[in-house]
Every structure is written in C-alpha cells, then in structure tokens.
Coordinates of C-alpha atoms (C1' of nucleotides) in Angstrom, one line a residue:
Chain A
M1 CA 0.0 0.0 0.0
F2 CA 1.8 3.1 -1.2
N3 CA -1.2 5.5 -1.4
K4 CA -1.3 6.1 2.4
R5 CA 1.6 8.4 2.0
I6 CA 1.2 12.1 2.7
R7 CA 2.9 14.7 0.5
I8 CA 5.5 16.7 2.4
K9 CA 4.0 20.0 1.3
E10 CA 0.7 19.0 2.9
L11 CA 2.4 17.6 6.0
L12 CA 4.4 20.8 6.6
A13 CA 1.2 22.8 6.6
M14 CA -0.1 20.7 9.6
E15 CA 0.2 21.4 13.3
P16 CA 2.5 18.7 14.7
Q17 CA 0.8 17.0 17.6
G18 CA 2.2 13.5 17.6
Q19 CA 0.2 12.3 14.5
E20 CA 1.5 9.1 12.9
V21 CA 2.2 9.6 9.2
T22 CA 4.0 7.9 6.3
V23 CA 6.1 9.8 3.9
M24 CA 8.2 8.8 0.9
G25 CA 10.9 10.7 -0.9
W26 CA 14.5 11.2 -1.7
V27 CA 17.3 12.1 0.7
R28 CA 18.8 15.6 0.1
T29 CA 21.3 15.4 3.0
F30 CA 22.0 13.2 6.0
R31 CA 23.5 15.2 8.8
N32 CA 25.1 14.0 12.0
N33 CA 24.0 10.4 11.4
Q34 CA 20.7 11.6 12.8
F35 CA 19.0 14.2 10.6
I36 CA 17.6 13.3 7.2
A37 CA 16.5 16.2 4.9
L38 CA 13.8 14.4 2.9
N39 CA 12.2 15.8 -0.3
D40 CA 9.4 14.4 -2.3
G41 CA 9.1 17.1 -5.1
S42 CA 5.9 18.6 -3.8
T43 CA 7.9 21.6 -2.4
N44 CA 11.4 22.8 -2.1
N45 CA 11.0 22.6 1.7
N46 CA 12.5 19.4 3.1
L47 CA 11.0 17.4 5.9
Q48 CA 13.5 16.8 8.7
V49 CA 13.3 13.1 9.6
V50 CA 15.0 12.4 12.9
V51 CA 16.7 9.1 13.5
E52 CA 17.0 8.5 17.2
L53 CA 20.5 7.3 18.2
G54 CA 20.6 3.5 18.4
S55 CA 17.1 3.1 17.0
Q56 CA 18.3 1.9 13.6
G57 CA 21.1 -0.6 12.7
E58 CA 24.5 0.5 11.3
E59 CA 23.6 -1.3 8.0
L60 CA 20.6 0.9 7.4
L61 CA 22.3 4.1 8.4
K62 CA 25.0 3.5 5.8
R63 CA 22.4 3.2 3.1
I64 CA 21.0 6.7 3.9
T65 CA 22.9 8.5 1.2
T66 CA 22.2 11.5 -1.0
S67 CA 19.2 10.7 -3.3
A68 CA 18.5 7.3 -1.8
S69 CA 14.7 6.8 -1.8
M70 CA 12.9 5.8 1.3
K71 CA 9.6 5.2 3.1
V72 CA 9.4 6.6 6.6
T73 CA 6.7 6.0 9.2
G74 CA 6.7 7.9 12.4
M75 CA 5.2 10.7 14.6
I76 CA 5.4 14.4 13.7
V77 CA 6.4 16.5 16.7
P78 CA 7.4 20.1 17.1
S79 CA 11.1 20.4 16.2
L80 CA 13.7 21.0 18.9
G81 CA 15.9 22.6 16.3
K82 CA 15.6 26.1 14.9
G83 CA 15.4 25.6 11.1
Q84 CA 12.0 23.9 10.9
K85 CA 8.6 23.7 12.5
M86 CA 8.4 20.0 12.8
D87 CA 10.4 16.7 13.0
L88 CA 9.3 13.3 11.9
K89 CA 10.5 10.9 14.5
A90 CA 11.2 7.8 12.5
A91 CA 9.8 4.7 13.9
H92 CA 10.4 2.7 10.7
I93 CA 12.6 3.4 7.8
E94 CA 12.5 1.4 4.6
I95 CA 15.1 2.1 1.9
L96 CA 13.2 1.8 -1.4
G97 CA 16.2 2.4 -3.6
D98 CA 19.9 2.8 -2.8
S99 CA 22.0 5.6 -4.4
D100 CA 25.7 5.2 -4.7
A101 CA 27.1 8.4 -3.1
E102 CA 30.4 8.0 -4.9
K103 CA 28.7 8.1 -8.3
Y104 CA 25.7 10.3 -7.8
P105 CA 26.5 13.6 -9.6
L106 CA 24.4 16.0 -7.5
Q107 CA 26.0 17.2 -4.3
P108 CA 24.5 19.2 -1.5
K109 CA 26.1 22.4 -2.9
K110 CA 25.5 24.9 -5.6
H111 CA 25.9 23.6 -9.2
S112 CA 26.2 25.7 -12.3
L113 CA 23.2 25.6 -14.6
E114 CA 25.5 24.5 -17.4
F115 CA 26.6 21.5 -15.5
L116 CA 23.0 20.6 -14.6
R117 CA 22.0 20.9 -18.3
E118 CA 24.4 18.0 -18.9
I119 CA 22.5 15.9 -16.4
A120 CA 19.1 17.1 -17.4
H121 CA 17.6 13.8 -16.3
L122 CA 18.5 14.5 -12.7
R123 CA 18.2 18.2 -12.5
F124 CA 14.6 18.1 -11.4
R125 CA 15.9 17.0 -8.1
T126 CA 17.4 20.4 -7.4
N127 CA 15.5 23.3 -5.8
T128 CA 15.9 25.6 -8.8
F129 CA 14.5 23.1 -11.3
G130 CA 11.9 21.9 -8.9
S131 CA 10.6 25.4 -8.7
V132 CA 10.9 26.1 -12.4
F133 CA 9.0 23.0 -13.4
R134 CA 6.3 23.4 -10.8
V135 CA 5.8 27.0 -12.1
R136 CA 5.8 25.7 -15.7
H137 CA 3.0 23.3 -14.8
A138 CA 1.0 26.1 -13.1
L139 CA 1.3 28.3 -16.2
A140 CA 0.2 25.5 -18.5
F141 CA -2.8 24.7 -16.3
A142 CA -3.7 28.4 -16.0
I143 CA -3.7 28.7 -19.8
H144 CA -6.3 26.0 -20.2
K145 CA -8.3 27.5 -17.3
F146 CA -8.3 31.0 -18.9
F147 CA -9.5 29.8 -22.3
N148 CA -12.0 27.4 -20.8
E149 CA -13.5 30.2 -18.7
K150 CA -13.8 32.3 -21.9
G151 CA -15.5 29.6 -23.8
F152 CA -12.7 28.9 -26.2
V153 CA -12.4 25.4 -27.8
Y154 CA -9.1 23.6 -27.3
M155 CA -8.2 22.3 -30.7
H156 CA -5.5 19.8 -31.6
T157 CA -3.9 20.9 -34.8
P158 CA -1.7 18.4 -36.7
I159 CA 2.0 17.8 -35.8
I160 CA 2.7 16.4 -39.2
T161 CA 1.8 18.8 -42.0
A162 CA 2.1 18.8 -45.8
S163 CA 2.1 22.5 -46.4
D164 CA 5.4 24.2 -46.4
A165 CA 3.9 27.5 -47.5
E166 CA 3.5 29.0 -44.1
G167 CA 6.8 30.7 -44.4
A168 CA 7.6 30.4 -40.7
G169 CA 11.0 28.9 -41.1
E170 CA 13.0 25.8 -42.0
M171 CA 11.2 22.6 -41.3
F172 CA 12.0 19.0 -40.2
R173 CA 11.1 16.5 -42.9
V174 CA 9.0 13.5 -41.9
S175 CA 9.6 10.5 -44.1
T176 CA 9.9 6.8 -44.1
L177 CA 11.9 6.7 -47.3
P178 CA 15.3 4.9 -47.0
F179 CA 18.0 7.5 -46.6
D180 CA 20.6 5.6 -48.6
Q181 CA 18.4 4.8 -51.6
T182 CA 15.7 7.4 -52.0
P183 CA 13.4 6.6 -54.9
R184 CA 13.6 9.1 -57.8
N185 CA 11.2 10.3 -60.4
D186 CA 11.8 10.9 -64.1
K187 CA 13.4 14.2 -63.4
G188 CA 15.8 12.7 -60.9
E189 CA 14.1 14.3 -58.0
V190 CA 13.2 12.5 -54.8
D191 CA 9.8 10.8 -55.5
F192 CA 7.7 11.6 -52.5
K193 CA 4.7 9.8 -54.1
Q194 CA 6.3 6.7 -52.7
D195 CA 6.7 8.2 -49.3
F196 CA 4.3 7.2 -46.4
F197 CA 1.8 10.0 -47.0
G198 CA 2.3 10.0 -50.8
R199 CA 3.7 13.5 -50.6
A200 CA 6.4 15.5 -48.8
T201 CA 5.6 16.1 -45.1
N202 CA 7.1 18.0 -42.3
L203 CA 6.8 18.7 -38.6
T204 CA 4.5 21.7 -38.0
V205 CA 6.0 25.2 -37.5
S206 CA 2.6 26.6 -36.5
G207 CA -1.0 25.5 -36.0
Q208 CA -2.3 28.9 -37.1
L209 CA -3.7 28.1 -40.5
E210 CA -5.6 25.1 -39.2
G211 CA -6.6 27.2 -36.1
E212 CA -8.3 29.7 -38.4
L213 CA -10.4 26.8 -39.8
G214 CA -11.5 26.1 -36.3
A215 CA -12.1 29.8 -35.4
T216 CA -14.4 30.2 -38.5
A217 CA -16.6 27.4 -37.1
F218 CA -16.4 27.6 -33.3
G219 CA -15.8 31.3 -33.0
E220 CA -12.9 31.1 -30.6
I221 CA -10.3 28.3 -30.4
Y222 CA -6.8 27.9 -29.0
T223 CA -4.1 25.4 -29.6
F224 CA -1.3 24.4 -27.2
G225 CA 1.1 22.0 -28.6
P226 CA 4.7 21.4 -29.7
T227 CA 6.2 23.3 -32.6
F228 CA 9.3 22.5 -34.5
R229 CA 11.8 24.8 -36.3
A230 CA 14.9 23.5 -38.0
E231 CA 16.6 26.8 -37.9
N232 CA 20.3 26.8 -36.9
S233 CA 19.6 29.1 -34.0
N234 CA 22.0 29.1 -31.2
T235 CA 20.7 31.5 -28.6
A236 CA 19.4 31.6 -25.1
R237 CA 15.9 32.1 -26.5
H238 CA 15.5 29.6 -29.3
L239 CA 14.7 25.9 -29.3
A240 CA 14.2 23.4 -32.2
E241 CA 11.3 22.0 -30.3
F242 CA 9.1 24.3 -28.2
W243 CA 5.5 24.7 -27.1
M244 CA 3.3 27.4 -28.4
I245 CA -0.2 28.7 -27.6
E246 CA -2.1 30.0 -30.5
P247 CA -5.6 31.4 -29.9
E248 CA -7.6 32.3 -33.0
M249 CA -10.8 34.3 -32.8
A250 CA -13.6 35.1 -35.2
F251 CA -15.1 38.6 -34.9
Y252 CA -12.0 40.1 -33.4
D253 CA -10.0 43.0 -34.8
L254 CA -6.5 44.0 -34.0
E255 CA -7.5 45.9 -30.9
D256 CA -9.6 43.0 -29.5
N257 CA -6.6 40.8 -30.2
M258 CA -4.2 43.0 -28.2
N259 CA -6.7 43.2 -25.4
L260 CA -7.0 39.5 -25.2
A261 CA -3.3 38.9 -25.3
E262 CA -2.7 41.4 -22.5
E263 CA -5.5 40.0 -20.3
F264 CA -4.2 36.5 -21.0
I265 CA -0.7 37.2 -20.0
Q266 CA -1.8 38.9 -16.8
Y267 CA -4.1 36.1 -15.9
I268 CA -1.6 33.3 -16.1
I269 CA 1.0 35.4 -14.2
R270 CA -1.5 36.1 -11.5
Y271 CA -2.4 32.4 -11.3
A272 CA 1.3 31.5 -10.7
M273 CA 1.7 34.3 -8.2
E274 CA -1.3 33.1 -6.2
N275 CA -0.6 29.4 -6.4
N276 CA 3.2 29.1 -6.5
R277 CA 4.3 31.8 -4.2
E278 CA 7.0 29.8 -2.5
D279 CA 8.6 28.7 -5.8
L280 CA 8.6 32.2 -7.1
E281 CA 10.1 33.5 -3.9
F282 CA 12.8 31.0 -4.2
L283 CA 13.4 31.8 -7.9
A284 CA 13.5 35.5 -7.1
Q285 CA 16.2 34.9 -4.5
R286 CA 18.1 32.8 -6.9
L287 CA 18.0 35.5 -9.5
A288 CA 19.0 38.2 -7.0
D289 CA 22.0 36.1 -5.9
E290 CA 23.0 35.5 -9.5
E291 CA 22.8 39.2 -10.4
K292 CA 25.0 40.1 -7.4
Q293 CA 27.8 38.8 -9.5
L294 CA 27.0 41.1 -12.5
P295 CA 28.3 44.7 -12.8
Q296 CA 25.8 47.2 -11.6
D297 CA 24.5 48.4 -15.0
K298 CA 23.7 44.8 -16.1
R299 CA 21.4 44.1 -13.1
S300 CA 17.7 44.3 -13.3
E301 CA 16.1 47.4 -11.7
M302 CA 13.3 45.3 -10.2
G303 CA 13.4 42.0 -8.4
L304 CA 11.5 39.1 -10.0
L305 CA 8.4 39.5 -7.8
E306 CA 8.3 43.2 -8.2
K307 CA 8.6 42.9 -11.9
L308 CA 5.6 40.5 -12.0
D309 CA 3.6 42.7 -9.8
F310 CA 4.4 45.6 -11.9
V311 CA 3.2 43.8 -15.1
L312 CA 0.0 42.9 -13.3
N313 CA -0.7 46.4 -12.2
N314 CA 0.5 48.6 -15.1
G315 CA -0.7 47.2 -18.4
F316 CA 1.4 47.2 -21.5
E317 CA 2.5 50.2 -23.5
R318 CA 1.0 50.2 -27.0
L319 CA 2.4 52.1 -29.9
T320 CA 2.7 51.8 -33.7
Y321 CA 5.7 50.7 -35.5
T322 CA 5.9 54.2 -37.0
D323 CA 5.9 55.8 -33.6
A324 CA 8.5 53.3 -32.3
I325 CA 10.9 54.2 -35.2
E326 CA 10.4 57.9 -34.3
I327 CA 11.2 57.4 -30.6
R328 CA 14.3 55.6 -31.4
K329 CA 15.4 57.9 -34.1
E330 CA 15.0 60.8 -31.7
S331 CA 16.6 59.0 -28.7
N332 CA 19.9 60.3 -27.4
H333 CA 21.0 56.7 -27.7
N334 CA 20.7 56.9 -31.5
K335 CA 22.0 60.5 -31.7
K336 CA 25.1 59.4 -29.8
K337 CA 25.4 56.6 -32.3
K338 CA 25.3 53.9 -29.6
F339 CA 23.2 51.5 -31.7
Q340 CA 25.3 49.0 -33.6
Y341 CA 22.6 49.1 -36.3
P342 CA 21.6 52.8 -36.7
I343 CA 17.9 53.7 -37.2
T344 CA 17.9 54.2 -41.0
G345 CA 14.2 55.0 -41.3
W346 CA 10.7 53.7 -41.9
G347 CA 10.5 50.2 -43.3
M348 CA 13.6 48.7 -41.6
D349 CA 13.2 45.6 -39.5
L350 CA 13.8 46.1 -35.8
Q351 CA 17.0 44.7 -34.5
S352 CA 16.9 43.1 -31.1
E353 CA 19.0 46.0 -29.6
H354 CA 16.3 48.4 -30.7
E355 CA 13.6 46.3 -29.1
R356 CA 15.6 46.0 -25.9
Y357 CA 16.1 49.8 -25.8
L358 CA 12.4 50.5 -26.2
V359 CA 11.3 47.9 -23.6
E360 CA 14.1 48.0 -21.1
K361 CA 15.3 51.6 -21.2
H362 CA 12.5 53.8 -22.6
F363 CA 9.3 52.3 -21.3
K364 CA 10.6 49.8 -18.8
K365 CA 7.6 47.5 -19.2
P366 CA 6.1 45.2 -21.8
V367 CA 5.4 46.9 -25.1
I368 CA 2.9 46.1 -27.8
L369 CA 4.1 47.2 -31.2
Y370 CA 1.5 47.2 -34.0
N371 CA 0.9 48.2 -37.6
Y372 CA 4.1 47.0 -39.1
P373 CA 5.3 47.6 -42.7
A374 CA 3.7 45.0 -44.9
A375 CA 7.0 44.1 -46.4
I376 CA 8.5 42.6 -43.3
K377 CA 5.4 40.6 -42.2
A378 CA 3.6 37.4 -43.2
F379 CA 1.2 37.1 -46.2
Y380 CA -1.9 36.4 -44.1
M381 CA -1.9 39.6 -42.1
R382 CA -4.6 42.1 -42.8
Q383 CA -3.7 45.1 -45.0
N384 CA -4.4 48.4 -43.4
E385 CA -6.2 51.0 -45.5
D386 CA -5.5 54.2 -43.8
C387 CA -1.7 54.1 -44.3
A388 CA 0.5 57.0 -45.0
P389 CA 1.4 57.3 -48.7
G390 CA 4.1 54.8 -49.7
Q391 CA 4.0 53.2 -46.3
P392 CA 1.7 50.2 -46.5
T393 CA 1.2 48.5 -43.2
V394 CA -0.5 45.4 -41.9
A395 CA -2.5 44.9 -38.7
A396 CA 0.3 42.9 -37.0
M397 CA 1.2 43.2 -33.3
D398 CA 4.2 41.9 -31.4
I399 CA 4.5 41.9 -27.6
L400 CA 8.0 42.5 -26.4
A401 CA 8.9 41.6 -22.8
P402 CA 11.8 43.0 -20.8
G403 CA 14.8 40.5 -20.8
I404 CA 13.1 38.1 -23.2
G405 CA 12.2 40.0 -26.4
E406 CA 9.4 38.9 -28.6
I407 CA 7.0 36.8 -26.5
V408 CA 3.9 37.1 -28.7
G409 CA 3.5 37.6 -32.4
G410 CA 0.0 38.0 -33.9
S411 CA -2.2 39.9 -36.2
Q412 CA -5.7 40.5 -37.6
R413 CA -5.9 38.1 -40.5
E414 CA -6.7 39.2 -44.1
E415 CA -10.3 38.0 -44.5
R416 CA -10.8 39.5 -48.0
L417 CA -10.2 36.8 -50.5
S418 CA -9.0 39.0 -53.4
K419 CA -6.6 40.9 -51.2
L420 CA -5.2 37.7 -49.7
E421 CA -4.8 36.1 -53.1
D422 CA -3.1 39.2 -54.5
R423 CA -0.7 39.2 -51.6
M424 CA 0.1 35.5 -52.0
K425 CA 0.8 35.9 -55.7
E426 CA 2.9 38.9 -55.0
I427 CA 5.3 37.0 -52.8
G428 CA 5.1 33.7 -54.7
I429 CA 3.0 31.5 -52.5
P430 CA 1.1 29.0 -54.7
L431 CA -2.6 29.4 -54.2
E432 CA -3.5 25.8 -55.0
E433 CA -1.4 24.5 -52.1
L434 CA -3.5 26.4 -49.6
W435 CA -6.9 25.9 -51.3
W436 CA -8.4 24.7 -48.0
Y437 CA -7.2 27.8 -46.2
L438 CA -8.6 30.1 -48.9
D439 CA -12.0 28.3 -48.6
T440 CA -12.5 30.0 -45.2
R441 CA -12.5 33.3 -47.2
R442 CA -14.9 31.8 -49.9
Y443 CA -17.6 30.5 -47.6
G444 CA -18.7 33.0 -45.0
T445 CA -15.5 34.9 -44.3
V446 CA -15.4 37.0 -41.2
P447 CA -13.0 39.5 -39.6
H448 CA -10.7 37.5 -37.3
A449 CA -7.5 37.6 -35.5
G450 CA -5.1 35.6 -33.4
F451 CA -1.6 35.3 -32.0
G452 CA 1.1 32.9 -31.0
L453 CA 2.7 32.9 -27.5
G454 CA 6.0 31.1 -27.0
F455 CA 5.4 29.1 -23.9
E456 CA 9.0 28.7 -22.9
R457 CA 9.6 32.4 -23.3
M458 CA 6.6 33.0 -21.0
V459 CA 8.1 30.5 -18.5
Q460 CA 11.4 32.4 -18.7
F461 CA 9.7 35.7 -18.0
V462 CA 7.9 34.3 -14.9
T463 CA 10.8 32.3 -13.5
G464 CA 13.6 34.7 -14.3
M465 CA 15.6 32.0 -16.0
T466 CA 17.9 33.6 -18.6
N467 CA 18.4 30.6 -20.8
I468 CA 15.4 28.9 -22.5
R469 CA 17.1 25.5 -22.2
D470 CA 16.5 25.7 -18.4
V471 CA 12.7 26.0 -18.7
I472 CA 12.0 23.0 -20.8
A473 CA 12.6 19.5 -19.5
F474 CA 14.7 18.1 -22.4
P475 CA 15.9 20.9 -24.7
R476 CA 16.4 20.2 -28.4
T477 CA 18.8 22.6 -30.0
P478 CA 21.2 22.3 -33.0
G479 CA 23.6 19.5 -32.3
S480 CA 21.9 18.5 -29.1
A481 CA 19.1 16.0 -28.5
E482 CA 20.2 13.8 -25.6
F483 CA 17.8 12.4 -23.0
Chain B
rU1 C1' 25.6 30.3 -39.6
rC2 C1' 28.8 34.7 -37.8
rC3 C1' 31.6 37.3 -33.7
rU4 C1' 33.7 36.5 -28.9
rC5 C1' 35.2 34.0 -24.5
rC6 C1' 36.0 29.5 -22.0
rU7 C1' 37.7 24.0 -21.3
rU8 C1' 43.0 21.9 -15.1
rA9 C1' 40.2 16.2 -9.6
rG10 C1' 33.1 14.2 -9.2
rC11 C1' 31.7 19.9 -8.8
rU12 C1' 33.5 25.2 -8.4
rC13 C1' 38.0 27.3 -9.4
rA14 C1' 43.7 28.9 -8.5
rG15 C1' 48.1 27.8 -11.2
rU16 C1' 53.4 34.0 -11.8
rU17 C1' 57.7 36.2 -17.4
rG18 C1' 57.2 28.7 -20.5
rG19 C1' 61.2 25.5 -15.8
rU20 C1' 61.9 20.0 -11.8
rU21 C1' 56.9 16.2 -7.8
rA22 C1' 50.0 20.6 -10.8
rG23 C1' 47.1 23.0 -5.8
rA24 C1' 42.5 24.8 -2.8
rG25 C1' 37.4 24.5 -1.2
rC26 C1' 33.3 21.4 -1.5
rA27 C1' 32.0 16.2 -2.6
rU28 C1' 33.6 10.9 -1.8
rC29 C1' 35.9 7.1 1.6
rU30 C1' 37.8 5.9 6.8
rG31 C1' 37.6 7.4 11.9
rA32 C1' 35.7 10.7 15.9
rC33 C1' 31.6 13.5 17.7
rU34 C1' 26.2 13.5 18.3
rG35 C1' 20.0 18.5 18.2
rU36 C1' 22.2 19.0 13.2
rU37 C1' 20.7 23.0 9.3
rA38 C1' 25.1 22.8 2.5
rA39 C1' 26.8 19.9 10.6
rU40 C1' 31.8 19.9 12.7
rC41 C1' 36.9 17.8 13.5
rA42 C1' 41.1 14.5 11.9
rG43 C1' 43.1 11.5 8.0
rA44 C1' 43.0 9.2 3.0
rG45 C1' 42.1 8.3 -2.1
rG46 C1' 41.2 11.0 -6.5
rG47 C1' 44.5 14.4 -12.6
rU48 C1' 46.3 11.5 -20.1
rC49 C1' 45.6 19.8 -17.6
rG50 C1' 39.1 18.8 -23.8
rU51 C1' 41.5 16.2 -28.5
rU52 C1' 45.2 16.2 -32.3
rG53 C1' 49.3 18.5 -34.3
rG54 C1' 53.2 22.3 -34.0
rU55 C1' 57.1 25.8 -31.7
rU56 C1' 60.9 25.0 -27.8
rC57 C1' 66.4 22.1 -24.4
rA58 C1' 61.6 22.3 -21.8
rA59 C1' 54.3 23.4 -22.7
rG60 C1' 48.7 23.2 -18.0
rU61 C1' 51.1 27.9 -19.8
rC62 C1' 52.8 29.9 -26.7
rC63 C1' 50.5 28.7 -32.0
rA64 C1' 46.9 26.0 -35.3
rA65 C1' 42.9 22.8 -36.3
rC66 C1' 38.9 20.1 -34.3
rA67 C1' 35.3 19.0 -30.4
rG68 C1' 32.2 20.6 -26.3
rG69 C1' 30.2 24.7 -23.6
rG70 C1' 29.0 30.1 -22.3
rG71 C1' 27.7 35.2 -24.0
rG72 C1' 26.3 38.3 -28.2
rA73 C1' 24.1 38.6 -33.4
rG74 C1' 20.9 36.8 -37.4
rC75 C1' 16.3 33.9 -38.0
rC76 C1' 11.9 33.9 -34.7
rA77 C1' 8.0 32.3 -30.4

RNA sequence: UCCUCCUUAGCUCAGUUGGUUAGAGCAUCUGACUGUUAAUCAGAGGGUCGUUGGUUCAAGUCCAACAGGGGGAGCCA
C-alpha cells in the first residue's frame, strides 16, 4: 500500500501533535548520522526526519545517502531545532532504492546551470529546477483554465503537415523513405509519391492556419502544442522543439486581439503568483543572488516578484511601428550613435538591440508594437487601408517583454479573398497548395485575429531563468538531443 | 551560420615572465563527535591539464585545427 503516504507539502502545513504519518521521498542530505532532509518534489522545503540514536542498525544508516529513496513512518512533533517547524521521529525506515554516493553527480552544494544541463535527467531533483517546473506546470494549467472560462475550444492541430507554404522557417522532414536509396522520379528528384503520406511532409511550424479553420466554425479556439523549427539558431531564447499557444478568434479586430493577449498574460502570471508563491520567492532569491555577480549596469532594476507585480498592475505600452521608429530615431542613444545598427528610417526591421532599448530603457515595461510595414510581415496579415502614402502596413502586433524580447506575435488576418490572393501571388505562394485555407474566405468569411505565444519564453519571463534551455525538460537545440 | 570568450580532480576554481613532484574549497571514503541546518573535527584516495598536431632544451602555460560549452548577433515564439 503506497497510497497512504502524505505529501511533504501537505504535511508541513499541519500542526505537529504526535500524529502518525507515512512519507516517501529522496534524501537531500543526512547530517550528523541523525537528521535526514527528505524531499518528495511537492515543495522545495525538506522534511526533517530524525533518526534516534541507536534506534536503527548500522547497516541501514550506511544506506541513507544523497538521493536514496525511502519510506518513513513515524510521529510528527514540534522540532527541537531552529530551522524547521516539525520533525518526523522515524519509527520505521525502509530504503526503497539505494543511491551510490560515490557516483551520484548531485551534491548538497551549488551547481552551475551549465553542469545541470548536462545531467538534465537528474536536475529536477534540485531546488531551482523543482521550482521552475512546478511553475511551468502552473502556467500550463492556467492557460487551459483561462481559455476554458472564456468559452474557447481547445483544438489539436496536426503535428505532421504537408504544407510548407507557411513561411515560418525551416522545417524538419517527416519521411519513411530509406536515406541511402531514395526513390527518384523521371526528373531525378526524390519521389515523395512513394513516401508514407504520398507527398512530402514536415513537422509543424505553427498551427495557425488550421486554427483559423476552427475559429471560423467555433468562434474562438486555441491550440497548445509542440512546434518545430529546423533553424540553426544558437541563442538563449531559441529551441528546435518548443511549445506554443495559438488562440484564433472570429469577430476580433487587432485591438480586440491586443486586449485578449494582455489579459491572457496577466491572468496566467496572476495564477502563478497566487498558487506558486514559494517557488517564485525561491526563484526571485536565486536571480538576485546571481545578479549580485554582475556589474551594476547589467542588473535588473526590479526583483522578479516586483517585476511580475508591476506587469499585473500597469498594463502594456502600446504604440505603432511608425511611432517606435520615431522614438528611437530621436533618442539620445541613437544620436550618440550607440546603436550598432543605426535607425535608418521607416521600413527597416527592428534589431533586437532596438527592441531592448524600447522595452528596457525607454518604457521599462512590456510593449505592444502594432501596424508594421507589410514588407516585413507574413502574407496572411490584414492590409491596413489608412496608411501614409508609400508606407503600406498590416494589422500585426508583437509583444516585447523585458529581458526576453518577442513573446507574442500576432495579427488580424486578411479575410478579404482577393486581397489575400493578390498578396500571395505577389510574394510567390502557390494558391493551390492552400486551397483549403482560402476556402474560409470563400464561404462566410469574417474578420478574425489571433496570436502565438511562445510558452518557454513565458516561463522564462515568470521564473527569471535567462536561458530557455533551463525552462524545458529536455531541450532540443542544434547538435543536441540527448535524453 | 557569424563574432567573442571558456575548457585543469566528481563539482567550483587557483596555477606567476614557459622551468623540476599541478594546488585549494566542497564532494567521496575511513575514523571521531552526536539536536544537526550545504553539521563539525582528523586523516586518506582521486588528474592523459578537452582532443590532435606544431614551436621549444623544456608546454597546463605559446601557436593552429577540431570537439564541447558560455555570451552576443541573425532567423523567430
């Protein structure tokens, strides 16, 4: 019978009055041949198990090593020591699994995140990753809760897709053809007619186009699933496999879209603040300690909890691409020629140093940029009509978060068939490949909008982890797919 | 992919202008102690200095290539 155990988080919330309980967990440290710090993953707080002198045999004591797993039954009593509220006086200890202390790589000391990344299968057993992944869970749960409360339908869009016309980046091919002897057609090209699906297929880079099909039937839908990009990106904010949330809403314009995105982000942050306070406090302390080693000008002005509170209470700054260019052009930063990439004028794509200046120096809070030049955005974004002469824009919006950069990318979609077709022809996307997508514009088209939120970037923002590889359990990056 | 920095014990890191036997803290092991808090005290074991090649009488130290990792950039979420 294992299910009689009580979780340590629950136990620590009780008043110790000699109750008999059973706990199970893993040893963090064993001090003085007498005190076991036991952790079961429910919280970073360890339960102090007290082994009375002489109550257990030498053989058993020797097996109480770091990360050995055990079942302990005993009485909880107020602790005589100072560091904790209660002790579990062990009446019976059963080692469930031994752990060779000489080989076990985690020690009761600080480890670098880089080292822990190399033992990603064990890093959940540390306080930092325990907190990160409990917060990750809370955010994922809050996302479903938010959309469910708003009446959105959770839609599972395909992982394997045949369209490569979405233009969202390099794709991973999905194939069962033999690598060493790929069948060829008359022209000498690989003959995908003989492949599993009878055509070339890839892992999805976005569920958006399929999401629009759902939105034009259910009204509001969202997706939350894995996404794959075969880009050779080596940064602290890119993964080859990541999770993305993509709501898509009929009868929404760009402003509705921005309102939803802002409300959504605040909602899930608030959920984590209310339900994972201890973990966030731990992560805030961790970040503060880490930043102590940085030079003054590289440190954040606000602590993690302050930052999250600020985001909940202050809303996001909204401004158009055109205004953003002006602000930066007029900034002292630009006049002093401190940008590596100078602001050349309207139409240029924003470099990440420009985004960072705007978010971290000028406004010091999340910023929503909207109405971007059409030339630097995707084909499906709605073409604005009231543009300045020679400056065509689309109803796109990006949310930029301090320290992370782009966390949301979205737009109102082009619902007018002829405009959409014209744009596709203009940039060379074959209409016949997306016939099913265009059908939504043929049969009862409606104004609609949506966005994509990078889940790992959101987790980074909330946990303060600076490398995206530390907020996903098993990161996939170029040259790296262990575990 | 580009720029840049790093790679010395299980971990974190010292190692002087190139010079004889490469060090520390923590961890591990052995013993002591027993209300500890990353316990403490004493002792012990633990190294192909990332790999390969080069310069030199002599390379952990200088040079090159490669590998792995960090930071930044591009692409983006």
